[in-house]
PDB file of C-alpha atoms in Angstrom:
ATOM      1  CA  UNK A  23      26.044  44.413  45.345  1.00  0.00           C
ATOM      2  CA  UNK A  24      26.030  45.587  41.518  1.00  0.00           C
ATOM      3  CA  UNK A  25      23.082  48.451  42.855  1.00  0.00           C
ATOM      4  CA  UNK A  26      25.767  50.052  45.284  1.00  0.00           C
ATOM      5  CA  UNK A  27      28.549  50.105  42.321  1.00  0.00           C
ATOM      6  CA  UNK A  28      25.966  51.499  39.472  1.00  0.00           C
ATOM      7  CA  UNK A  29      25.251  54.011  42.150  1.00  0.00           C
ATOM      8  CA  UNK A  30      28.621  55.007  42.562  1.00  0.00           C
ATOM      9  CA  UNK A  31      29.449  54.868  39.265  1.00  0.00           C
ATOM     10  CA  UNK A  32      26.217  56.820  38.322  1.00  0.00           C
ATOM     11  CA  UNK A  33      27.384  59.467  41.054  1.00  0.00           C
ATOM     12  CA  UNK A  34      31.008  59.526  39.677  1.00  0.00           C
ATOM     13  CA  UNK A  35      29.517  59.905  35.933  1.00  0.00           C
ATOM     14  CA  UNK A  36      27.444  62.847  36.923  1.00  0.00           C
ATOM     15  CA  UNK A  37      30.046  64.940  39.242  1.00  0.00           C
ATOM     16  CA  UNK A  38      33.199  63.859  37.705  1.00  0.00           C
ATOM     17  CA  UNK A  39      35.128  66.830  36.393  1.00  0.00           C
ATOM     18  CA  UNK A  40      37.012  65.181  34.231  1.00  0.00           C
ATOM     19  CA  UNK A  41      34.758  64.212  31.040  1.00  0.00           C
ATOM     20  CA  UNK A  42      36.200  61.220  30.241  1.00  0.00           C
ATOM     21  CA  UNK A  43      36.185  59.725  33.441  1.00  0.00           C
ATOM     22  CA  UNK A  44      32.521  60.438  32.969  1.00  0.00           C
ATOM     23  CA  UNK A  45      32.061  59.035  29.732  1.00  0.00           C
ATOM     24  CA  UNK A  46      34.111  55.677  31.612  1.00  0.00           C
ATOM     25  CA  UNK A  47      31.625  56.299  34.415  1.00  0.00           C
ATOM     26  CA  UNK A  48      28.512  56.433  32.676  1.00  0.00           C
ATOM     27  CA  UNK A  49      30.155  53.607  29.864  1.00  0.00           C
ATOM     28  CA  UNK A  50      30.450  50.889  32.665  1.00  0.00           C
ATOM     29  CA  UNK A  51      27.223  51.611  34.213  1.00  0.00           C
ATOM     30  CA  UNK A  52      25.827  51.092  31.245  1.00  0.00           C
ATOM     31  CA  UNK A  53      27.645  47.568  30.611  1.00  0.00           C
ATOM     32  CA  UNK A  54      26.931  46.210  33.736  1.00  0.00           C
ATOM     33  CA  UNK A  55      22.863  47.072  33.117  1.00  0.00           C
ATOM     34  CA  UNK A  56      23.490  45.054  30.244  1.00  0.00           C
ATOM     35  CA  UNK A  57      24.885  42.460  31.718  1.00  0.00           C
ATOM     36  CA  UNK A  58      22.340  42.709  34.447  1.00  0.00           C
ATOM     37  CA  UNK A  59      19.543  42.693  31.847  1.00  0.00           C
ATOM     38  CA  UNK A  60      21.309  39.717  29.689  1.00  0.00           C
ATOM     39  CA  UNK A  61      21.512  37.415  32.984  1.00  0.00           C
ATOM     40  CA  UNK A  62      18.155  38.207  33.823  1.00  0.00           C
ATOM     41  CA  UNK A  63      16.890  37.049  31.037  1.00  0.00           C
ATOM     42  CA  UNK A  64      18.836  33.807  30.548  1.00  0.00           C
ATOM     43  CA  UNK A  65      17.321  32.796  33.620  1.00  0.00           C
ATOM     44  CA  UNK A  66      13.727  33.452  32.223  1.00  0.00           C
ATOM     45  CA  UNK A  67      14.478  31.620  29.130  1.00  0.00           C
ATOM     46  CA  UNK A  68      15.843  28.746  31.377  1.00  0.00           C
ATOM     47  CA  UNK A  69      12.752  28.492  33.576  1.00  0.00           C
ATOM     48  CA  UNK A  70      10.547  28.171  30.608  1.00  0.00           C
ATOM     49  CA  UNK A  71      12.737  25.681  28.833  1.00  0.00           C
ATOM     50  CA  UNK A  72      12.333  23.354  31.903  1.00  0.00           C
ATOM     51  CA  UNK A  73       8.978  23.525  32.189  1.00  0.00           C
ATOM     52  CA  UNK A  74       8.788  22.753  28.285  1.00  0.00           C
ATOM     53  CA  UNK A  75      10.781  20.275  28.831  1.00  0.00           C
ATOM     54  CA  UNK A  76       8.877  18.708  31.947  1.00  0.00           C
ATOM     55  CA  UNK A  77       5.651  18.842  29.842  1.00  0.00           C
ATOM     56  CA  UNK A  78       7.302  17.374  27.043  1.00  0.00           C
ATOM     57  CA  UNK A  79       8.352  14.450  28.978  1.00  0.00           C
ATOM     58  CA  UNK A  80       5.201  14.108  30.626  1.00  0.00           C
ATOM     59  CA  UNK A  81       3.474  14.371  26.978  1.00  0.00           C
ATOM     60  CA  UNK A  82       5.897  11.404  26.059  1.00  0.00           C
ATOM     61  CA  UNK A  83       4.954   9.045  28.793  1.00  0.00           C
ATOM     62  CA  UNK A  84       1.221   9.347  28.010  1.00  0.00           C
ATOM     63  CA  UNK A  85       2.291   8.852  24.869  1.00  0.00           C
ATOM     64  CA  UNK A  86       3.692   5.642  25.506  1.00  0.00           C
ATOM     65  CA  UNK A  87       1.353   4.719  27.527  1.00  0.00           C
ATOM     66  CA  UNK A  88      -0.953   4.663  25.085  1.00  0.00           C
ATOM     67  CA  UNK A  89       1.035   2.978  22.480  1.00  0.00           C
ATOM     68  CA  UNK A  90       1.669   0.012  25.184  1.00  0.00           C
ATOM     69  CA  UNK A  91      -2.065  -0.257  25.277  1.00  0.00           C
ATOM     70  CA  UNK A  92      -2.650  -0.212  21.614  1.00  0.00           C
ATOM     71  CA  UNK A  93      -0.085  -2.980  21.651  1.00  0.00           C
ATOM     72  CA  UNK A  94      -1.610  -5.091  23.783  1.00  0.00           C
ATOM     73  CA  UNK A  95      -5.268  -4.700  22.617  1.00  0.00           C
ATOM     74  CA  UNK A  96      -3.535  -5.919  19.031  1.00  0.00           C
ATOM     75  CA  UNK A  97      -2.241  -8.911  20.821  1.00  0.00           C
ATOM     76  CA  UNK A  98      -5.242  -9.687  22.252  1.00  0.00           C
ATOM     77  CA  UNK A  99      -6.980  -9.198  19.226  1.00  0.00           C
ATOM     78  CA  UNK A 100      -4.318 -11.296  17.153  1.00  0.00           C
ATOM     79  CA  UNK A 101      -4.731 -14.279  20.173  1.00  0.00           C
ATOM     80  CA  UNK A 102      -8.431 -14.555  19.627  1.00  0.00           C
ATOM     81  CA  UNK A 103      -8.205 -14.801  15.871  1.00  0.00           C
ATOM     82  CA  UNK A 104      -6.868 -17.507  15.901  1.00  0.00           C
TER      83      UNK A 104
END
C-alpha cells in the first residue's frame, strides 16, 4: 500500500506546478521512507532481542542445572562424611 502512495506522491512532487505542493510532495514521501525505514528496523532489533533472550534462558537452565548437581554431589559428599 505505502509503494502506490510514495509513487504518487513521488509523481505529484516531480510534475506539480505549484512548488510548494512539491516541496509537500516530495516532504511526505520522504517521512513516510522514514517511517518505513524506522519500522523496519524495530522489527530487526525485535527479532534479535528474542533470540537473545531465548539463548539467555536456555544459558540459565544449564546453568541451573548444573548448580542442582553441584548441590547434590555436596550432599552426598556431606552424607558420607559423616
Amino acid at each position: 500500500m505505502s509503494g502506490e502512495i510514495l509513487k504518487a506522491l513521488d509523481v505529484n512532487a516531480e510534475h506539480s506546478g505549484d512548488p510548494i505542493a512539491r516541496a509537500y510532495f516530495s516532504q511526505a514521501a520522504a517521512a513516510i521512507r522514514k517511517a518505513e525505514w524506522a519500522a523496519e528496523h524495530w522489527r530487526s532489533s525485535a527479532s534479535i532481542e528474542r533470540e537473545a533472550n531465548h539463548q539467555l534462558r536456555k544459558d540459565n537452565r544449564q546453568l541451573q542445572a548444573a548448580v542442582d548437581r553441584l548441590i547434590a554431589e555436596s550432599a552426598n559428599d556431606t552424607s558420607h562424611a559423616d
